[in-house]
GROMACS .gro file of C-alpha atoms in nm:
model
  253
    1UNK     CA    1  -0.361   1.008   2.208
    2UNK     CA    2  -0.400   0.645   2.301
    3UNK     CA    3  -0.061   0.626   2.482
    4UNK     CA    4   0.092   0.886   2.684
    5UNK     CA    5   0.462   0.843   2.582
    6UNK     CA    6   0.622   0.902   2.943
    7UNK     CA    7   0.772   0.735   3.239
    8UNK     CA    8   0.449   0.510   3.272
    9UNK     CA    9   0.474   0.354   2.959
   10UNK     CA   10   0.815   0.269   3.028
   11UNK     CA   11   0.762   0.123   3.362
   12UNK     CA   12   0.475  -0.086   3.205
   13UNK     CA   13   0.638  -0.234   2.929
   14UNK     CA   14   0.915  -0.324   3.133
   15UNK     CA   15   0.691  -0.550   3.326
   16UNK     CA   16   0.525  -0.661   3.054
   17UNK     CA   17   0.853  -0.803   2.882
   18UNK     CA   18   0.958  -0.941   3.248
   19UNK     CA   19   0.666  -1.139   3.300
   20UNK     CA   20   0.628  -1.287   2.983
   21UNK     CA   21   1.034  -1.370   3.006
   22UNK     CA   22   0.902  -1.476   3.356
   23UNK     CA   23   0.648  -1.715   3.244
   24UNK     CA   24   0.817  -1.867   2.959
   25UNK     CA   25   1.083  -1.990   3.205
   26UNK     CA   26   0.820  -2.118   3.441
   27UNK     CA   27   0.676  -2.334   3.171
   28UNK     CA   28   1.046  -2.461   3.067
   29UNK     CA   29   0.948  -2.284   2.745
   30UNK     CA   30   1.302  -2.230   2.628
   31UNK     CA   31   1.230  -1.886   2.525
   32UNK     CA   32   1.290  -1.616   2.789
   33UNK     CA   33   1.614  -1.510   2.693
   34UNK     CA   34   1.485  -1.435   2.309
   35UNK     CA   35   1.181  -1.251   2.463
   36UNK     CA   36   1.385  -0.974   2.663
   37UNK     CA   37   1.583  -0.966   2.349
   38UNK     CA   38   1.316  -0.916   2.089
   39UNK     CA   39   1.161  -0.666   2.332
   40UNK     CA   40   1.464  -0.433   2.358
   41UNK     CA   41   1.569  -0.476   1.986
   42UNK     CA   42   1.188  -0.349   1.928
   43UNK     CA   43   1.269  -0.031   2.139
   44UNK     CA   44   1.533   0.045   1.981
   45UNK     CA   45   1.445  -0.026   1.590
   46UNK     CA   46   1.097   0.175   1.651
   47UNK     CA   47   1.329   0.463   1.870
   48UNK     CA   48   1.549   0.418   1.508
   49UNK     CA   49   1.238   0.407   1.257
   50UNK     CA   50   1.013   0.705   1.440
   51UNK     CA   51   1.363   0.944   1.454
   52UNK     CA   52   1.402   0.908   1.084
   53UNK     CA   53   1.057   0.845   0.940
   54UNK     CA   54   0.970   1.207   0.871
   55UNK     CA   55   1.289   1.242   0.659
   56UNK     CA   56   1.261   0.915   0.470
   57UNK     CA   57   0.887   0.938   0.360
   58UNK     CA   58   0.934   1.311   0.168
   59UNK     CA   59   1.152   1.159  -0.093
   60UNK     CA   60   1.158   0.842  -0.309
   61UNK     CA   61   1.523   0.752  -0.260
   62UNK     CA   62   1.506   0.645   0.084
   63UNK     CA   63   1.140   0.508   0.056
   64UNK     CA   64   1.256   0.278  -0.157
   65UNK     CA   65   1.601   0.215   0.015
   66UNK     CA   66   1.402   0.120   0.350
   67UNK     CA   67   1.159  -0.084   0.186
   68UNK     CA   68   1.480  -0.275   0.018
   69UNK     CA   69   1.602  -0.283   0.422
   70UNK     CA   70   1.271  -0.401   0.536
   71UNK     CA   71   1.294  -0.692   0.244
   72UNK     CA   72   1.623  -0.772   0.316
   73UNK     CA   73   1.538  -0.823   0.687
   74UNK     CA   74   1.298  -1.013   0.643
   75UNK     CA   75   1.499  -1.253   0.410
   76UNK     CA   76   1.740  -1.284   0.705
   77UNK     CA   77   1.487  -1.353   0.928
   78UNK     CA   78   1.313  -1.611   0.743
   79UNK     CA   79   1.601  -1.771   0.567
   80UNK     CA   80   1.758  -1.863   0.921
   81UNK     CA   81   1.439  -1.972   1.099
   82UNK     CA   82   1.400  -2.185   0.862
   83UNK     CA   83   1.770  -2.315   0.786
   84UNK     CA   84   2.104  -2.285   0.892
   85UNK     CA   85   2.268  -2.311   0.582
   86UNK     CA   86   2.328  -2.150   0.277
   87UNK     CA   87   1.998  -2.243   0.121
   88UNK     CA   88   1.850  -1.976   0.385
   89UNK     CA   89   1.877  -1.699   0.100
   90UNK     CA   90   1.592  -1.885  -0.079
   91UNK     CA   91   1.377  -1.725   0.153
   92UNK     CA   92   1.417  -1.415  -0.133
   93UNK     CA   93   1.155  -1.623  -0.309
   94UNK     CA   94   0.875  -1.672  -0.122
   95UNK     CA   95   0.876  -1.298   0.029
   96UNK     CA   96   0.910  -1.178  -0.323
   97UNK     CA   97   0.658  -1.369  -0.480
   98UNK     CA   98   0.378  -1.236  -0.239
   99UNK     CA   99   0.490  -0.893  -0.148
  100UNK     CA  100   0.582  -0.744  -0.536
  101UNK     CA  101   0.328  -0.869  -0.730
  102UNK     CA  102   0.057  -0.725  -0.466
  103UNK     CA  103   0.248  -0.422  -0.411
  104UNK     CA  104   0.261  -0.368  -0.753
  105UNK     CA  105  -0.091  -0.444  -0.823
  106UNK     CA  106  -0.200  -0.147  -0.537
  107UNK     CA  107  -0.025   0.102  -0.725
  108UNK     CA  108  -0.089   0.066  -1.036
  109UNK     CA  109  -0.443   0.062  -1.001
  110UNK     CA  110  -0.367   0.392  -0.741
  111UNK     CA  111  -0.572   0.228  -0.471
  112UNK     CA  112  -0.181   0.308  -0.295
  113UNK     CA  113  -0.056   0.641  -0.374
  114UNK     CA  114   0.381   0.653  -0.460
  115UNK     CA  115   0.425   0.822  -0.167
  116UNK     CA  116   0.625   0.734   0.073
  117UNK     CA  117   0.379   0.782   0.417
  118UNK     CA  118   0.126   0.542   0.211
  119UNK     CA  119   0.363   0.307   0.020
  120UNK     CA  120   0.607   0.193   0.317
  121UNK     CA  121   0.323   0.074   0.593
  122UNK     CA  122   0.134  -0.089   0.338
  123UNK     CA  123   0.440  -0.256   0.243
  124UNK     CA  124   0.545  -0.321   0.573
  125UNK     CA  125   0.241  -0.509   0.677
  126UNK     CA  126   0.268  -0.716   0.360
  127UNK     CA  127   0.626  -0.812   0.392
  128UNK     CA  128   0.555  -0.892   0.761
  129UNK     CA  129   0.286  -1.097   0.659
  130UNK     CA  130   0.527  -1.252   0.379
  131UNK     CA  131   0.821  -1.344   0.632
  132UNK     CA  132   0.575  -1.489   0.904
  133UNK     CA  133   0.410  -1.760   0.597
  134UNK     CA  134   0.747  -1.852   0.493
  135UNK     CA  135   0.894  -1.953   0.845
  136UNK     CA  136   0.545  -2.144   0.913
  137UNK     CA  137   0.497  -2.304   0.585
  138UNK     CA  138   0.921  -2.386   0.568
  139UNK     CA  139   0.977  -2.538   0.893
  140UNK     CA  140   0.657  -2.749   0.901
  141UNK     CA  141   0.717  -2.844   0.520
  142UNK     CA  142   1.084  -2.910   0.643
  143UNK     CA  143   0.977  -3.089   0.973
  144UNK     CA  144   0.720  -3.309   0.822
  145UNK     CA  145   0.991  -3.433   0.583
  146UNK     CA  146   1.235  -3.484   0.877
  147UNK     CA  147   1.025  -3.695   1.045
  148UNK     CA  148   0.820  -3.892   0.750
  149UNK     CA  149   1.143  -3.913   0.519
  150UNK     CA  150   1.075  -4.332   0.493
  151UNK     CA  151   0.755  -4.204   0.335
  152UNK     CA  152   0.955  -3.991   0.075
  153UNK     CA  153   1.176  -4.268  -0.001
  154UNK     CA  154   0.910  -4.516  -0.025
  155UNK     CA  155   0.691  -4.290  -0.250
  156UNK     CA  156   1.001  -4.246  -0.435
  157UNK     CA  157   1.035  -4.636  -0.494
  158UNK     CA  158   0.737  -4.663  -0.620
  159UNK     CA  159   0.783  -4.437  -0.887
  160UNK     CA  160   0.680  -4.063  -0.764
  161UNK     CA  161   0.935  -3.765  -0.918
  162UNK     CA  162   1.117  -3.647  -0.594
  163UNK     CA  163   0.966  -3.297  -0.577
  164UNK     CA  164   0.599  -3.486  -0.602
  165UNK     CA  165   0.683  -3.748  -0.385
  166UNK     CA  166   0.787  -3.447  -0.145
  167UNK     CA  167   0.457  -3.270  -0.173
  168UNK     CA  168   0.251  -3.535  -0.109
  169UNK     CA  169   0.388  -3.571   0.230
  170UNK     CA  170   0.478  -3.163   0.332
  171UNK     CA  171   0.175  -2.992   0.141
  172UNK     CA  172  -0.106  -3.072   0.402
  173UNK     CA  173   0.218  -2.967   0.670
  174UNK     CA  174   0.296  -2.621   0.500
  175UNK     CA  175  -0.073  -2.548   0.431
  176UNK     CA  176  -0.101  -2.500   0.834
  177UNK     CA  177   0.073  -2.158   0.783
  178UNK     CA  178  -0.212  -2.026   0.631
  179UNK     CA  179  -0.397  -2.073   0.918
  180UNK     CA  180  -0.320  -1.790   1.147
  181UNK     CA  181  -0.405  -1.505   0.905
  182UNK     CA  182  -0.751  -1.738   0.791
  183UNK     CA  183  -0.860  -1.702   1.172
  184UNK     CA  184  -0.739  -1.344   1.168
  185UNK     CA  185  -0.960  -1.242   0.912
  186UNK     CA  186  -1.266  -1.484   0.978
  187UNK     CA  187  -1.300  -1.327   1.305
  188UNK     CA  188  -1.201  -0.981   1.274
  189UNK     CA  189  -1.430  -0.762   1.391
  190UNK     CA  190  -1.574  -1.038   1.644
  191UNK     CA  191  -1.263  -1.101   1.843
  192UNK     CA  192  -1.034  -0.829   1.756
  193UNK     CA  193  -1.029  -0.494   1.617
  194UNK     CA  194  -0.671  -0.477   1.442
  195UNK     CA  195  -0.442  -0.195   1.419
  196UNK     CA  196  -0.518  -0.101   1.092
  197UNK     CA  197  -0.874  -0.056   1.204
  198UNK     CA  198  -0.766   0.126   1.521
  199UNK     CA  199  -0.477   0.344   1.338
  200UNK     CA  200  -0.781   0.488   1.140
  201UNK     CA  201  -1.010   0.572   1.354
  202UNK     CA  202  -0.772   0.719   1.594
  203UNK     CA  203  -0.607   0.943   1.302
  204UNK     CA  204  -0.965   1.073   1.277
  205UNK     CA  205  -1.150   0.857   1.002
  206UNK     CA  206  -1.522   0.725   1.020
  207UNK     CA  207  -1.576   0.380   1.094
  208UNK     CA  208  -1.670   0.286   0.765
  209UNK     CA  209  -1.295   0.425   0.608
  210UNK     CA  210  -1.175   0.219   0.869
  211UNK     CA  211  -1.351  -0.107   0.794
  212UNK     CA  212  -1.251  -0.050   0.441
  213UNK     CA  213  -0.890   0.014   0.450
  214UNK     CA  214  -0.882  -0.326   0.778
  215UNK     CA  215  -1.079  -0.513   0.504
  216UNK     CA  216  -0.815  -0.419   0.216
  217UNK     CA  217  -0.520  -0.514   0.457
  218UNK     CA  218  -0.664  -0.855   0.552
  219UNK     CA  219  -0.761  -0.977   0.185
  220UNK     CA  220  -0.406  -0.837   0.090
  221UNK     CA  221  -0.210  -1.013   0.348
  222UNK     CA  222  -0.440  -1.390   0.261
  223UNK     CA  223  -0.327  -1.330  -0.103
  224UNK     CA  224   0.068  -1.289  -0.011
  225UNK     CA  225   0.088  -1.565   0.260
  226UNK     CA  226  -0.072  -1.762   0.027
  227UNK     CA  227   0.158  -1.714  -0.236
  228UNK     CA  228   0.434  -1.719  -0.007
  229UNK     CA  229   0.324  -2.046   0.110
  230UNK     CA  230   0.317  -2.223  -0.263
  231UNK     CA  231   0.649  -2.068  -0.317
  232UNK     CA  232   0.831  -2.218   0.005
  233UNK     CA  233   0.666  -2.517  -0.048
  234UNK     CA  234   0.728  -2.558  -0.419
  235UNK     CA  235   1.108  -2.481  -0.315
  236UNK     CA  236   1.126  -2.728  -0.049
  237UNK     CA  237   0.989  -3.003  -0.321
  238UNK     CA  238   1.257  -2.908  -0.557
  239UNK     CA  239   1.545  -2.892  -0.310
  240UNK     CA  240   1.641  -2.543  -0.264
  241UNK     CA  241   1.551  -2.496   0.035
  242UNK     CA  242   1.683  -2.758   0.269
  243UNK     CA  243   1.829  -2.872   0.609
  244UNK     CA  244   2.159  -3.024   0.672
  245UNK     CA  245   2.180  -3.377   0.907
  246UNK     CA  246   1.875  -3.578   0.967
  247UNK     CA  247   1.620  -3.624   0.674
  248UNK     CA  248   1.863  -3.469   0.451
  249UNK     CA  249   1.740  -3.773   0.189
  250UNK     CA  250   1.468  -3.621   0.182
  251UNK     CA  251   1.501  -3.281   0.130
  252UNK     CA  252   1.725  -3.309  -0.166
  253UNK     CA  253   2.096  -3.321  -0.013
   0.00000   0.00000   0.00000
């Protein structure tokens, strides 16, 4: 076992959330009080998830109705990081286009079995991955044309379509999302071992199973983030997707 599940862990983790609550104030971060609050709405969602795992994986009903959760989430939580109006349920888009067609790719070809202890990690870490491109690549798409939106509108007088004029400025902007999972995999292996990896080897595979299944997650995830990315992107050219107040010009109010 790699963690003893008693009073120690607890104890532990408590003072891991406090200090990094504890340094985020310090640094006038702005943060602290959404730390301790992610941190306990982790305990209990994973208390939630591990109680009712074992019943929801031996049946396809609710695999599929807490992958449809875990979607739906993640809309939420990417629609409203990136906007806080209506135009946050665009975030469907993005998530969608990554996660399904990859999804559906894995099991057709069988390399993911339709079962519900293989299919709902494997979607999991995609969605994840899906959710975490789309905030990146909206808000920097959405801040770039915030603050450059005289570059818009003088792109625009010179002739560009709106959505192209848009790109030109928050493509190089939205492209930055891509980065995180590009250093993730570059240096996996070198920096990191990650918990796909790990999750193997500790559930009793060789090291090779391991690298292979890692090396599967981490070509997966580039290929939805970078869908996800386009997507966002292509919606925040067109309009869709949008902010309300400053720079509004720009982003097709």
């Amino acid at each position: 076992m790699l963690l003893p599940v008693n009073i120690t862990l607890g104890v532990v983790l408590a003072l891991l959330l406090a200090a990094a609550a504890g340094i985020a104030a310090f640094a006038s971060l702005g943060r602290s009080r959404q730390i301790v609050l992610a941190g306990l709405r982790a305990a209990v969602q994973l208390a939630a998830v591990s109680s009712l795992i074992g019943w929801v994986v031996h049946a396809f009903a609710p695999t599929f109705a807490f992958i449809a959760l875990m979607f739906g989430v993640a809309v939420w939580t990417a629609g409203h990081r990136v906007t806080g109006n209506r135009t946050w349920r665009w975030a469907a888009v993005p998530i969608g286009a990554g996660v399904v067609p990859v999804v559906a790719a894995l099991l057709l070809t069988g390399l993911v079995p339709v079962r519900g202890i293989a299919l709902i990690p494997v979607t999991g870490i995609l969605i994840g991955g899906a959710l975490t491109a789309t905030v990146l690549g909206g808000r920097r798409a959405l801040d770039e044309l915030a603050t450059r939106h005289g570059e818009v509108e003088a792109a625009m007088a010179l002739g560009f379509p709106d959505r192209d004029a848009r790109l030109e400025i928050a493509g190089p902007a939205a492209s930055d999302a891509l980065l995180p999972g590009l250093d993730q995999t570059r240096t996996v292996g070198l920096v990191t071992l990650p918990g796909a990896f790990v999750g193997m080897l500790l559930g009793g595979a060789s090291p090779v199973q391991a690298g292979a299944v890692q090396l599967f997650v981490l070509v997966a995830l580039m290929a939805v983030q970078a869908a996800a990315v386009a997507t966002v992107l292509e919606l925040v050219a067109r309009g869709r997707l949008h902010r309300d107040g400053a720079g509004a010009s720009a982003t097709g109010r």
